[in-house]
CSV table of C-alpha atoms and ligand atoms in Angstrom, one decimal:
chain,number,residue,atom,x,y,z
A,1,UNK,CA,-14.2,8.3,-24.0
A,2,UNK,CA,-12.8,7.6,-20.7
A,3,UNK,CA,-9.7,5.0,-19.6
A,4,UNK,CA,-11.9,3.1,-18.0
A,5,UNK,CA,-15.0,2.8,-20.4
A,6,UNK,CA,-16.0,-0.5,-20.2
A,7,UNK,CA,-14.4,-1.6,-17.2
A,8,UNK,CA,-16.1,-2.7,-14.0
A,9,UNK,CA,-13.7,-2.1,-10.8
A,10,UNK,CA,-14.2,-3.2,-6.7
A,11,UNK,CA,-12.9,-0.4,-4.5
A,12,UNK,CA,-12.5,-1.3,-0.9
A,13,UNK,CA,-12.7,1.3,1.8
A,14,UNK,CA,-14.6,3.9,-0.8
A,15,UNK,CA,-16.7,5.4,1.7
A,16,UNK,CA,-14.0,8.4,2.3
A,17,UNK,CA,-10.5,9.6,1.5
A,18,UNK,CA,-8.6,8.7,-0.4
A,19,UNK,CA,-10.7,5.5,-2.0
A,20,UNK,CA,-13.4,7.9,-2.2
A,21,UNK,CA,-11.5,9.7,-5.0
A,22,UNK,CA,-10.1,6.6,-6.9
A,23,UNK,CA,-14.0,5.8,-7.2
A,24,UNK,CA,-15.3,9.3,-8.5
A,25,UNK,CA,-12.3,9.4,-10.7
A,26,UNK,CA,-13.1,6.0,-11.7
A,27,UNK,CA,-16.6,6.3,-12.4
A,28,UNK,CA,-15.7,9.5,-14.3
A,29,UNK,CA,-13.4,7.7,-16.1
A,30,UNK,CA,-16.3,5.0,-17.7
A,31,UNK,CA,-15.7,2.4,-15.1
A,32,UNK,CA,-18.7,0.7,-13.4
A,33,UNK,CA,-17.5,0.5,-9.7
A,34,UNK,CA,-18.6,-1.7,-6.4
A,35,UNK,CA,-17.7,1.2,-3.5
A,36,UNK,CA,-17.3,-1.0,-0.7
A,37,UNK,CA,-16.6,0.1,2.5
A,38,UNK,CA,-17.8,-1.1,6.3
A,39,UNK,CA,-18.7,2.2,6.8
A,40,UNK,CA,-22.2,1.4,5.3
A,41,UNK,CA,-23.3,4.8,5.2
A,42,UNK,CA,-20.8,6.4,3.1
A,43,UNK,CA,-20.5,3.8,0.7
A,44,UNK,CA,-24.1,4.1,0.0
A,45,UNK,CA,-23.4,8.1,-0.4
A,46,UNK,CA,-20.3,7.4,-2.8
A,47,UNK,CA,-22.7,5.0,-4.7
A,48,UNK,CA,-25.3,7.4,-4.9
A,49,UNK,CA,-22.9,10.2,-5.8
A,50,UNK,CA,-21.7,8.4,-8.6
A,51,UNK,CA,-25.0,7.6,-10.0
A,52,UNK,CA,-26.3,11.0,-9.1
A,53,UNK,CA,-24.0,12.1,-12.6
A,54,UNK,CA,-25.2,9.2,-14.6
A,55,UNK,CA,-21.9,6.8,-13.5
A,56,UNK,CA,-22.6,3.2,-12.7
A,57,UNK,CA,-22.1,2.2,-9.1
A,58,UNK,CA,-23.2,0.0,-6.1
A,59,UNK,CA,-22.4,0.2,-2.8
A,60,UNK,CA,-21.0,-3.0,-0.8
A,61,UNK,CA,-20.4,-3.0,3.1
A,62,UNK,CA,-18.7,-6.2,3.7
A,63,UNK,CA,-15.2,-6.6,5.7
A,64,UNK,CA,-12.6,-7.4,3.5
A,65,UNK,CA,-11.2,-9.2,6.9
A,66,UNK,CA,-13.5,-12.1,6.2
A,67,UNK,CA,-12.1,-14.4,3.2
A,68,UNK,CA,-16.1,-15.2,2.6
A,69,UNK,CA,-17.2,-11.5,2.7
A,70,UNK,CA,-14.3,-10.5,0.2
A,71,UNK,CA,-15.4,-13.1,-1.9
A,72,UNK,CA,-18.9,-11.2,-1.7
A,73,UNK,CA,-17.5,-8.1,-2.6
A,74,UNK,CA,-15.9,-9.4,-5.6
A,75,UNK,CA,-18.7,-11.2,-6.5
A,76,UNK,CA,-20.9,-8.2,-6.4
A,77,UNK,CA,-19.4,-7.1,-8.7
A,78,UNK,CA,-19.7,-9.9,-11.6
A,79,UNK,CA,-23.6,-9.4,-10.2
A,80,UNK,CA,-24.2,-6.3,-11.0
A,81,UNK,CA,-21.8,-5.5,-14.0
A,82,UNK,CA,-20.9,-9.1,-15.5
A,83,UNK,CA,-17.4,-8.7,-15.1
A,84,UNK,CA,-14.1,-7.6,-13.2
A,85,UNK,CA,-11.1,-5.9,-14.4
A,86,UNK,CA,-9.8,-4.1,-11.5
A,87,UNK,CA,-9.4,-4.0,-8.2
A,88,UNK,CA,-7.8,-1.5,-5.3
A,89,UNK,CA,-7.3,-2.9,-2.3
A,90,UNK,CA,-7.5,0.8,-0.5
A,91,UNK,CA,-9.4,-0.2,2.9
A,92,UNK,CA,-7.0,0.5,5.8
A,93,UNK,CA,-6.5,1.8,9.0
A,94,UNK,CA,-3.6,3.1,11.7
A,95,UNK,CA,-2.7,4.5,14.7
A,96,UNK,CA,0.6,5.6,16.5
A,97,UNK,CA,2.1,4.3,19.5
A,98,UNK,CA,5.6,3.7,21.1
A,99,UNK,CA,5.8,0.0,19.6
A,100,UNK,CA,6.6,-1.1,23.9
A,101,UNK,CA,3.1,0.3,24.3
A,102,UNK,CA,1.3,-1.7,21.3
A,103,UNK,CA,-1.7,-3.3,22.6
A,104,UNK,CA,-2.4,-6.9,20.9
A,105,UNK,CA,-6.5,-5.8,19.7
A,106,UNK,CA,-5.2,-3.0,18.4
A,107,UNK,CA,-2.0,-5.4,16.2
A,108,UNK,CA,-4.3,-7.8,15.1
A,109,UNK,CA,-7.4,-5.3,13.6
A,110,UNK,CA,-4.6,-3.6,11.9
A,111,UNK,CA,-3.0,-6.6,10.5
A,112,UNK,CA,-6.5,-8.4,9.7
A,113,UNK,CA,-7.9,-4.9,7.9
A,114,UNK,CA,-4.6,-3.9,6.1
A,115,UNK,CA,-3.1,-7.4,4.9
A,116,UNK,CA,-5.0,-10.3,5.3
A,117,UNK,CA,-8.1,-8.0,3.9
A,118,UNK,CA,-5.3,-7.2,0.6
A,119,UNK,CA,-5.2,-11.1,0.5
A,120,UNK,CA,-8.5,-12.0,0.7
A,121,UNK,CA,-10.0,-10.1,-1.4
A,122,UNK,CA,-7.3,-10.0,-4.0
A,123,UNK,CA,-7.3,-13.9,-4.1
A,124,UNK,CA,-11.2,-13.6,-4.7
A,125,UNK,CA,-10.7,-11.0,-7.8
A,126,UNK,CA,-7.6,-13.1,-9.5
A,127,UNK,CA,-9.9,-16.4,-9.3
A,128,UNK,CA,-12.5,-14.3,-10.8
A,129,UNK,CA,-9.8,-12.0,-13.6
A,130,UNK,CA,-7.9,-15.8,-14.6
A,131,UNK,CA,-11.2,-16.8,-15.4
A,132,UNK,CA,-11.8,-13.6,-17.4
A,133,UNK,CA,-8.7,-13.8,-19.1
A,134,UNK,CA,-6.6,-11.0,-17.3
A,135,UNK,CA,-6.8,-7.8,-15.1
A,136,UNK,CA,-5.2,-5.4,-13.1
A,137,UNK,CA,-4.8,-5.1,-9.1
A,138,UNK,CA,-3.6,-2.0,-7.4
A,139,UNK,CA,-2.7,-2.7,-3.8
A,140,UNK,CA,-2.3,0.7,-1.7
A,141,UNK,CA,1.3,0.6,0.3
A,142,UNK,CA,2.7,3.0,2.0
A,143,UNK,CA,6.1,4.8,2.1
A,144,UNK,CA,5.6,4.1,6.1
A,145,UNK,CA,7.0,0.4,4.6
A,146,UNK,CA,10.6,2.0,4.8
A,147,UNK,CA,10.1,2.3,8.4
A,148,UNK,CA,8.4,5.0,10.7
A,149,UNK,CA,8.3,6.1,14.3
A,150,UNK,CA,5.3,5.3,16.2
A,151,UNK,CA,4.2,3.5,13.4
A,152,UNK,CA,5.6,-0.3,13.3
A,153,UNK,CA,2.8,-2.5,13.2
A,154,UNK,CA,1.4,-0.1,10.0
A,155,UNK,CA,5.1,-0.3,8.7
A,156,UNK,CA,4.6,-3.6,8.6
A,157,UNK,CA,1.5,-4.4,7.3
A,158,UNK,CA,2.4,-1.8,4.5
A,159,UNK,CA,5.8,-3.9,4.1
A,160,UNK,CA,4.0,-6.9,3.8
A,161,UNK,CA,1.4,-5.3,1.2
A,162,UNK,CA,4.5,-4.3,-0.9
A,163,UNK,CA,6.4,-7.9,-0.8
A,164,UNK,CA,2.8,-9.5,-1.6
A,165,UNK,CA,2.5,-7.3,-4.7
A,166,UNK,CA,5.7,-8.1,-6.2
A,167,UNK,CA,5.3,-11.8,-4.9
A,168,UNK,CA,1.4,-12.1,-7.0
A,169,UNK,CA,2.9,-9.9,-10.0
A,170,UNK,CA,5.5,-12.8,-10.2
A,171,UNK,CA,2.5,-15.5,-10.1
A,172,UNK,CA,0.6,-13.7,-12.0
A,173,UNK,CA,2.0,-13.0,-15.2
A,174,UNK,CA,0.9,-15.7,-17.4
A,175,UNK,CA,-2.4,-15.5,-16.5
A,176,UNK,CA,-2.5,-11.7,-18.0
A,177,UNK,CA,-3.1,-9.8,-14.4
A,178,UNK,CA,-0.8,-6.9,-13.8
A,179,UNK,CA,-0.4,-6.0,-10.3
A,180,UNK,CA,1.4,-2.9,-8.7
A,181,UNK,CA,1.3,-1.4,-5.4
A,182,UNK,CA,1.3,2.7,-4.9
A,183,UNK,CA,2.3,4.6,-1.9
A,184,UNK,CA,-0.2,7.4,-2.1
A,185,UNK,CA,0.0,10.7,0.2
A,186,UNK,CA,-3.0,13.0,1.0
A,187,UNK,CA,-4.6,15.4,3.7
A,188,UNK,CA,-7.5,12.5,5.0
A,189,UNK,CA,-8.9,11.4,8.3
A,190,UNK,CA,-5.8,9.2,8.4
A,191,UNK,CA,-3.7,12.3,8.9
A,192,UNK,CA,-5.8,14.2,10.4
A,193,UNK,CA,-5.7,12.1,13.4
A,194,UNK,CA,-1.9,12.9,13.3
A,195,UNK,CA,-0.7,15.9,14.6
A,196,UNK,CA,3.1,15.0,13.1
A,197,UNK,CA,1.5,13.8,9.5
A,198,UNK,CA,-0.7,16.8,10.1
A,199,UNK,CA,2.5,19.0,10.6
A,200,UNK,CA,4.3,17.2,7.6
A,201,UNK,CA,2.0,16.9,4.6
A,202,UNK,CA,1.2,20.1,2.9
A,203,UNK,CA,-2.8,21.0,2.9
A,204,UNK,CA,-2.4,20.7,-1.1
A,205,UNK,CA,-2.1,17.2,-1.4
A,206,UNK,CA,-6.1,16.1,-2.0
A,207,UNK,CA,-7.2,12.3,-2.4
A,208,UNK,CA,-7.8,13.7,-6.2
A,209,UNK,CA,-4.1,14.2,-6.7
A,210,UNK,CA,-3.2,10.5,-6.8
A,211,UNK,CA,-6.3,8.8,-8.2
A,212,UNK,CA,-5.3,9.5,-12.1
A,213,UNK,CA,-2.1,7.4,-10.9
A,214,UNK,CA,-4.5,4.6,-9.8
A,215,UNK,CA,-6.7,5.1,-12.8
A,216,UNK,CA,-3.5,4.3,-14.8
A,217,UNK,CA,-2.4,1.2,-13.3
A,218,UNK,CA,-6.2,-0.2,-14.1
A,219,UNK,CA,-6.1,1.0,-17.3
A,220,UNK,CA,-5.1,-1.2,-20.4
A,221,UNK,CA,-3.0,1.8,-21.0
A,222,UNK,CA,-0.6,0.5,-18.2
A,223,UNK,CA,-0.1,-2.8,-20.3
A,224,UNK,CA,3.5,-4.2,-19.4
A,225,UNK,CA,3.7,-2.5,-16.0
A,226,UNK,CA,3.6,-5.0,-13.1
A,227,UNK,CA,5.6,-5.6,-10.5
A,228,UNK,CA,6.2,-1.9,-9.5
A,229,UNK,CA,5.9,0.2,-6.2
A,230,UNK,CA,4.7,3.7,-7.4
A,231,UNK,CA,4.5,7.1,-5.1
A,232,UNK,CA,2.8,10.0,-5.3
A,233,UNK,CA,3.6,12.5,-3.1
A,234,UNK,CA,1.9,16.2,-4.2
A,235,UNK,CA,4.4,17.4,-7.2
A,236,UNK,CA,6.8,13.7,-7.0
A,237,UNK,CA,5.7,11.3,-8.8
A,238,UNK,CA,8.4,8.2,-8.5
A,239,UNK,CA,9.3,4.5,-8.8
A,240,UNK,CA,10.2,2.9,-5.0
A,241,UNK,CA,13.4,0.6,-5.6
A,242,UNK,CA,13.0,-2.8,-4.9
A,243,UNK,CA,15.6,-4.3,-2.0
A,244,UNK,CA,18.6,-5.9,-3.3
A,245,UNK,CA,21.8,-7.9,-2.0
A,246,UNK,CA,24.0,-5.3,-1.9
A,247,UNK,CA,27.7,-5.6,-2.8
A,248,UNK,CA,30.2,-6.6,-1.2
A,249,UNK,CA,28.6,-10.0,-0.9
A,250,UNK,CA,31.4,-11.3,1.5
A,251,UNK,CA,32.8,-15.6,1.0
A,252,UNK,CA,34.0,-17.6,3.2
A,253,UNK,CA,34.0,-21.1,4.0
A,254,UNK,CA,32.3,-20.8,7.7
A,255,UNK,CA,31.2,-17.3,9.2
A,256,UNK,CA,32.4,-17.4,13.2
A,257,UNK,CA,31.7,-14.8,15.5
A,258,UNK,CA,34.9,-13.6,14.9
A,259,UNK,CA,34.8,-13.4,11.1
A,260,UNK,CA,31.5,-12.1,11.1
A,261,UNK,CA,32.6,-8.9,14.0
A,262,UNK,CA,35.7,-8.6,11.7
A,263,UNK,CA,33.7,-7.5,8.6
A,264,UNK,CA,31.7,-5.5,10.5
A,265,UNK,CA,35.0,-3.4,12.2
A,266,UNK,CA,35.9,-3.4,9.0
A,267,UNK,CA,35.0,-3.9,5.6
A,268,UNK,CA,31.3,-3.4,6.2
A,269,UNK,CA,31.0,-0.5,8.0
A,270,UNK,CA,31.3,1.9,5.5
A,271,UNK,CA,28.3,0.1,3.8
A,272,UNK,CA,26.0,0.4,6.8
A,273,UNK,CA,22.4,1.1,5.8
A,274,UNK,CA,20.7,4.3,6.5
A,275,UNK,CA,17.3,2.9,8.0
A,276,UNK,CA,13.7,4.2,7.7
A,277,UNK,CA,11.7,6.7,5.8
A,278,UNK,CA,13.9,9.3,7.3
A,279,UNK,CA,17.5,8.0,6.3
A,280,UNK,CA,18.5,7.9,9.7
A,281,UNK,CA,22.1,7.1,9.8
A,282,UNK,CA,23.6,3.9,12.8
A,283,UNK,CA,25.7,5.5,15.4
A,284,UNK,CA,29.0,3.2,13.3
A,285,UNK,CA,28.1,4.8,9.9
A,286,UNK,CA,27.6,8.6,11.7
A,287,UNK,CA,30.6,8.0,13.3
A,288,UNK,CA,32.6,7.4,10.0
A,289,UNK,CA,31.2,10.4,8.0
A,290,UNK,CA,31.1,12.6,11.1
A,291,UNK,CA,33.6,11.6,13.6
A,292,UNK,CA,32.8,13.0,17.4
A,293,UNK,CA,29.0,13.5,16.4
A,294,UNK,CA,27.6,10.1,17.5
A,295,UNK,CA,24.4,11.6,19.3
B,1,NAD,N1,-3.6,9.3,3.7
B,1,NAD,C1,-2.4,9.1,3.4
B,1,NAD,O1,-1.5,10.0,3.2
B,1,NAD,C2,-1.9,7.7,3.1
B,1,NAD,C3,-0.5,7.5,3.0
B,1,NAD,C4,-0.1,6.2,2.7
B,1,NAD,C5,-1.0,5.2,2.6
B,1,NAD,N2,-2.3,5.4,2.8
B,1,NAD,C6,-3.2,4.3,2.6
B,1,NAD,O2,-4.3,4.6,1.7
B,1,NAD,C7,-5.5,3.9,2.1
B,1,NAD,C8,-6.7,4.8,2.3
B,1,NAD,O3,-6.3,5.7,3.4
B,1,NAD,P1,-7.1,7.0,3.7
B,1,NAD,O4,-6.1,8.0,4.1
B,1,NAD,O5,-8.1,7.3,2.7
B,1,NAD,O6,-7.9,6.5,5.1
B,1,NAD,P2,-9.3,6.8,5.6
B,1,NAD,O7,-9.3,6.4,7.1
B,1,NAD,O8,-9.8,8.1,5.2
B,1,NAD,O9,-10.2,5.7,4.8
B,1,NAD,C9,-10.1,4.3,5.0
B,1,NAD,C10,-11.4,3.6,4.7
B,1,NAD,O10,-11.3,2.2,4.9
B,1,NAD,C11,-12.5,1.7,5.5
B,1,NAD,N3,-12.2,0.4,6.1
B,1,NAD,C12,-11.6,0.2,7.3
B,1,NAD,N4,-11.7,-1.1,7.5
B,1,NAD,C13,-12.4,-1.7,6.5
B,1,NAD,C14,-12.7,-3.0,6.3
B,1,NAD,N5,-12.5,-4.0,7.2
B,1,NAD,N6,-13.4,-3.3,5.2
B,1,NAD,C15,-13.7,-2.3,4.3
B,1,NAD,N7,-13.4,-1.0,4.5
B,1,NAD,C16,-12.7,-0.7,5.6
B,1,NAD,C17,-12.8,2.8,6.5
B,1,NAD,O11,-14.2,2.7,6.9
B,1,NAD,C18,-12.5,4.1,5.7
B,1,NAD,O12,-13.6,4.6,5.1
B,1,NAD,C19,-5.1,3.1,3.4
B,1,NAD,O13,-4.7,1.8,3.0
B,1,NAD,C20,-3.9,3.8,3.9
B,1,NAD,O14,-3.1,3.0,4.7
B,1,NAD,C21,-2.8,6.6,3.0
């Protein structure tokens, strides 16, 4: 008996990785799975793989940039299995650069592959899982959301994949879909195209660390879980907090110039935000906990 007995999934961008793993692990796991991935070659490999150990699987090489090719993926899967209960939207893609450097091809393929390609083909599967009577979709974030040199545009698109999620979990709560977004970290081509992640992640965290996370938030075992931001990072396994409106919330009739550089002389600067992944402090707030170490 496996979580996922029963269950017919979509992974995009299965062909390697990381999505690679959450398809094994799914098919392992009793789950008929759609490995899609533009990289037609692999997916066909991953699909044969799977079926190679008596798992159900076919391979899909559609973009999940185009609204009508997600819509193929998805319903590739109804096809060939007669149903959909899961989704992971896994298929992404970066690259560093000084953000004054950025170039605007480079922007766009990034936002088209790792957002719009999230909404497309999670619009596709929720049509599809309302229809059904419920489901579960795991979007794949990134704690690069926090912020991250070199990487803004990512950031962003990772930001935007983690406002989305909690956004749909809202909408989508009556109709019995779960959704949850995961911030996975692993040794894959992704990092091994980055000397620094190369430097920073340990050789230990696989792809096959995080998938029984993934497997969990598809699984009716995760029933009542929606709405969360979940990381797994080797031996951490943790919640992300959601943003809030932080205290002091500050009244006054009209905010001037004046007012508003008053608070900040004063009452707000102690509440300054350390910013990014890295906690990295603004020269006011360093400048209050260590005075004469503003560099
Ligand atoms: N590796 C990490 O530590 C890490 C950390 C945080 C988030 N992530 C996220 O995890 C996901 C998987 O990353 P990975 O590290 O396995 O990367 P990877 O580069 O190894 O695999 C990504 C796969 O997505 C596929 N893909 C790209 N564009 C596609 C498209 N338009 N349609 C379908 N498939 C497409 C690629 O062909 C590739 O096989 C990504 O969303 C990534 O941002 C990875």
């Amino acid at each position: 008996m496996g979580i996922l007995d029963g269950k017919a999934v979509v992974i995009t961008g299965a062909g390697r990785g990381l999505g690679e793993a959450y398809a094994m692990h799914a098919a392992q796991a009793g789950a008929a799975v759609v490995v899609n991935d533009v990289d037609a070659d692999l997916a066909e490999q991953v699909a044969e793989h799977i079926r190679g150990y008596g798992g159900r699987a076919v391979a899909s090489t559609h973009t999940v940039t185009d609204p009508t090719e997600a819509e193929k993926i998805v319903g590739m899967c109804l096809t060939e299995f007669g149903r959909l209960d899961g989704l992971v939207n896994n298929a992404g893609l970066n690259y560093e650069t000084l953000p004054w450097e950025d170039d605007p091809d480079s922007v766009r393929r990034t936002v088209e592959v790792n957002l719009l390609g999230v909404i497309y083909t999670g619009i596709a599967a929720m049509r599809v899982m309302r229809e059904q009577g419920g489901g579960s979709i795991v979007n794949i974030s990134s704690g690069a959301f926090f912020g991250q040199r070199k990487l803004a545009t990512y950031a962003a698109t990772k930001g935007a994949v983690a406002s989305l999620s909690t956004s749909w979990a809202l909408d989508l709560e009556t109709e019995n879909i779960r959704v949850n977004a995961v911030c996975p970290v692993a040794h894959t081509r992704m990092v091994w195209k980055s000397e620094r992640s190369l430097r920073a992640i340990p050789a230990d965290r696989t792809p096959g660390k995080v998938a029984p996370l993934v497997l969990f938030l598809l699984s009716d075992d995760a029933e009542g879980i929606t709405g969360q931001i979940v990381r797994c990072n080797g031996r951490q396994l943790h919640l992300v907090g959601h943003p809030y409106f932080k205290q002091p919330v500050l009244e006054s009739d009209t905010w001037d110039t004046t007012s508003v550089k008053r608070v900040f002389d004063g009452v707000l600067q102690a509440h300054l935000e350390p910013f990014g992944l890295e906690k990295r402090m603004p020269p006011r707030l360093r400048e209050l906990v260590e005075p004469g170490q503003t560099a």
